[in-house]
Amino acid sequence: MSEQLHVTLQEAKAQLFQLGARAWQGDRVVITKAGKPYLDLLPHIDTPQTRKPGRLKGRIRMPADFDRTPEDIIEGFEGRF
């Protein structure tokens, strides 16, 4: 289970290697300045996933009546019971 760790800027300067290792292990490392959160130390991810538009084309089907809402549902939303 990951842990959340708060350290000051001074502590972070002195313990950067150890804090980096903790971040890689899944701990959330928050660096504080004047008692308030200032920076989050996160592991680097080499290549973010690129979005590919249309990758689900042909896999999603919409029923012919998808835009028709039954009257009882409309009445429920509008408060007409």
mmCIF file of N, CA and C in Angstrom, residues 8-37:
data_model
loop_
_atom_site.group_PDB
_atom_site.id
_atom_site.type_symbol
_atom_site.label_atom_id
_atom_site.label_comp_id
_atom_site.label_asym_id
_atom_site.label_seq_id
_atom_site.Cartn_x
_atom_site.Cartn_y
_atom_site.Cartn_z
ATOM 1 N N THR A 8 9.860 19.015 3.742
ATOM 2 C CA THR A 8 10.132 20.412 3.420
ATOM 3 C C THR A 8 11.127 20.476 2.264
ATOM 4 N N LEU A 9 11.288 21.665 1.676
ATOM 5 C CA LEU A 9 12.263 21.849 0.599
ATOM 6 C C LEU A 9 13.665 21.486 1.076
ATOM 7 N N GLN A 10 14.012 21.891 2.294
ATOM 8 C CA GLN A 10 15.345 21.588 2.840
ATOM 9 C C GLN A 10 15.545 20.083 2.955
ATOM 10 N N GLU A 11 14.542 19.380 3.476
ATOM 11 C CA GLU A 11 14.641 17.927 3.606
ATOM 12 C C GLU A 11 14.745 17.273 2.232
ATOM 13 N N ALA A 12 13.997 17.785 1.272
ATOM 14 C CA ALA A 12 14.019 17.221 -0.079
ATOM 15 C C ALA A 12 15.404 17.371 -0.705
ATOM 16 N N LYS A 13 16.049 18.505 -0.482
ATOM 17 C CA LYS A 13 17.401 18.711 -1.020
ATOM 18 C C LYS A 13 18.377 17.702 -0.430
ATOM 19 N N ALA A 14 18.226 17.423 0.845
ATOM 20 C CA ALA A 14 19.155 16.528 1.515
ATOM 21 C C ALA A 14 18.859 15.051 1.224
ATOM 22 N N GLN A 15 17.618 14.719 0.874
ATOM 23 C CA GLN A 15 17.218 13.317 0.720
ATOM 24 C C GLN A 15 16.655 12.998 -0.661
ATOM 25 N N LEU A 16 17.052 13.726 -1.684
ATOM 26 C CA LEU A 16 16.438 13.568 -3.000
ATOM 27 C C LEU A 16 16.490 12.129 -3.518
ATOM 28 N N PHE A 17 17.628 11.478 -3.383
ATOM 29 C CA PHE A 17 17.759 10.105 -3.889
ATOM 30 C C PHE A 17 16.768 9.176 -3.196
ATOM 31 N N GLN A 18 16.679 9.259 -1.872
ATOM 32 C CA GLN A 18 15.776 8.393 -1.120
ATOM 33 C C GLN A 18 14.318 8.712 -1.451
ATOM 34 N N LEU A 19 13.995 9.987 -1.603
ATOM 35 C CA LEU A 19 12.627 10.379 -1.935
ATOM 36 C C LEU A 19 12.243 9.902 -3.326
ATOM 37 N N GLY A 20 13.186 9.970 -4.262
ATOM 38 C CA GLY A 20 12.939 9.459 -5.608
ATOM 39 C C GLY A 20 12.642 7.968 -5.587
ATOM 40 N N ALA A 21 13.381 7.228 -4.782
ATOM 41 C CA ALA A 21 13.150 5.787 -4.659
ATOM 42 C C ALA A 21 11.765 5.521 -4.075
ATOM 43 N N ARG A 22 11.367 6.308 -3.097
ATOM 44 C CA ARG A 22 10.034 6.137 -2.496
ATOM 45 C C ARG A 22 8.938 6.410 -3.523
ATOM 46 N N ALA A 23 9.138 7.446 -4.351
ATOM 47 C CA ALA A 23 8.155 7.766 -5.389
ATOM 48 C C ALA A 23 8.036 6.602 -6.376
ATOM 49 N N TRP A 24 9.160 5.998 -6.765
ATOM 50 C CA TRP A 24 9.134 4.858 -7.675
ATOM 51 C C TRP A 24 8.465 3.644 -7.052
ATOM 52 N N GLN A 25 8.502 3.532 -5.740
ATOM 53 C CA GLN A 25 7.859 2.410 -5.052
ATOM 54 C C GLN A 25 6.357 2.623 -4.912
ATOM 55 N N GLY A 26 5.871 3.807 -5.292
ATOM 56 C CA GLY A 26 4.438 4.067 -5.247
ATOM 57 C C GLY A 26 3.996 5.021 -4.165
ATOM 58 N N ASP A 27 4.938 5.485 -3.340
ATOM 59 C CA ASP A 27 4.573 6.446 -2.307
ATOM 60 C C ASP A 27 4.353 7.814 -2.928
ATOM 61 N N ARG A 28 3.437 8.571 -2.359
ATOM 62 C CA ARG A 28 3.188 9.934 -2.834
ATOM 63 C C ARG A 28 4.077 10.868 -2.011
ATOM 64 N N VAL A 29 4.994 11.546 -2.683
ATOM 65 C CA VAL A 29 5.926 12.443 -2.006
ATOM 66 C C VAL A 29 5.517 13.879 -2.315
ATOM 67 N N VAL A 30 5.160 14.614 -1.268
ATOM 68 C CA VAL A 30 4.750 16.008 -1.402
ATOM 69 C C VAL A 30 5.814 16.870 -0.743
ATOM 70 N N ILE A 31 6.360 17.799 -1.509
ATOM 71 C CA ILE A 31 7.355 18.732 -0.977
ATOM 72 C C ILE A 31 6.618 20.004 -0.587
ATOM 73 N N THR A 32 6.854 20.440 0.643
ATOM 74 C CA THR A 32 6.134 21.597 1.161
ATOM 75 C C THR A 32 7.047 22.817 1.255
ATOM 76 N N LYS A 33 6.414 23.981 1.186
ATOM 77 C CA LYS A 33 7.118 25.251 1.343
ATOM 78 C C LYS A 33 6.245 26.108 2.257
ATOM 79 N N ALA A 34 6.812 26.583 3.331
ATOM 80 C CA ALA A 34 6.089 27.383 4.321
ATOM 81 C C ALA A 34 4.869 26.621 4.850
ATOM 82 N N GLY A 35 5.019 25.299 4.980
ATOM 83 C CA GLY A 35 3.951 24.486 5.541
ATOM 84 C C GLY A 35 2.821 24.133 4.598
ATOM 85 N N LYS A 36 2.929 24.538 3.333
ATOM 86 C CA LYS A 36 1.875 24.258 2.354
ATOM 87 C C LYS A 36 2.438 23.401 1.222
ATOM 88 N N PRO A 37 1.617 22.520 0.627
ATOM 89 C CA PRO A 37 2.092 21.715 -0.502
ATOM 90 C C PRO A 37 2.629 22.609 -1.618
#
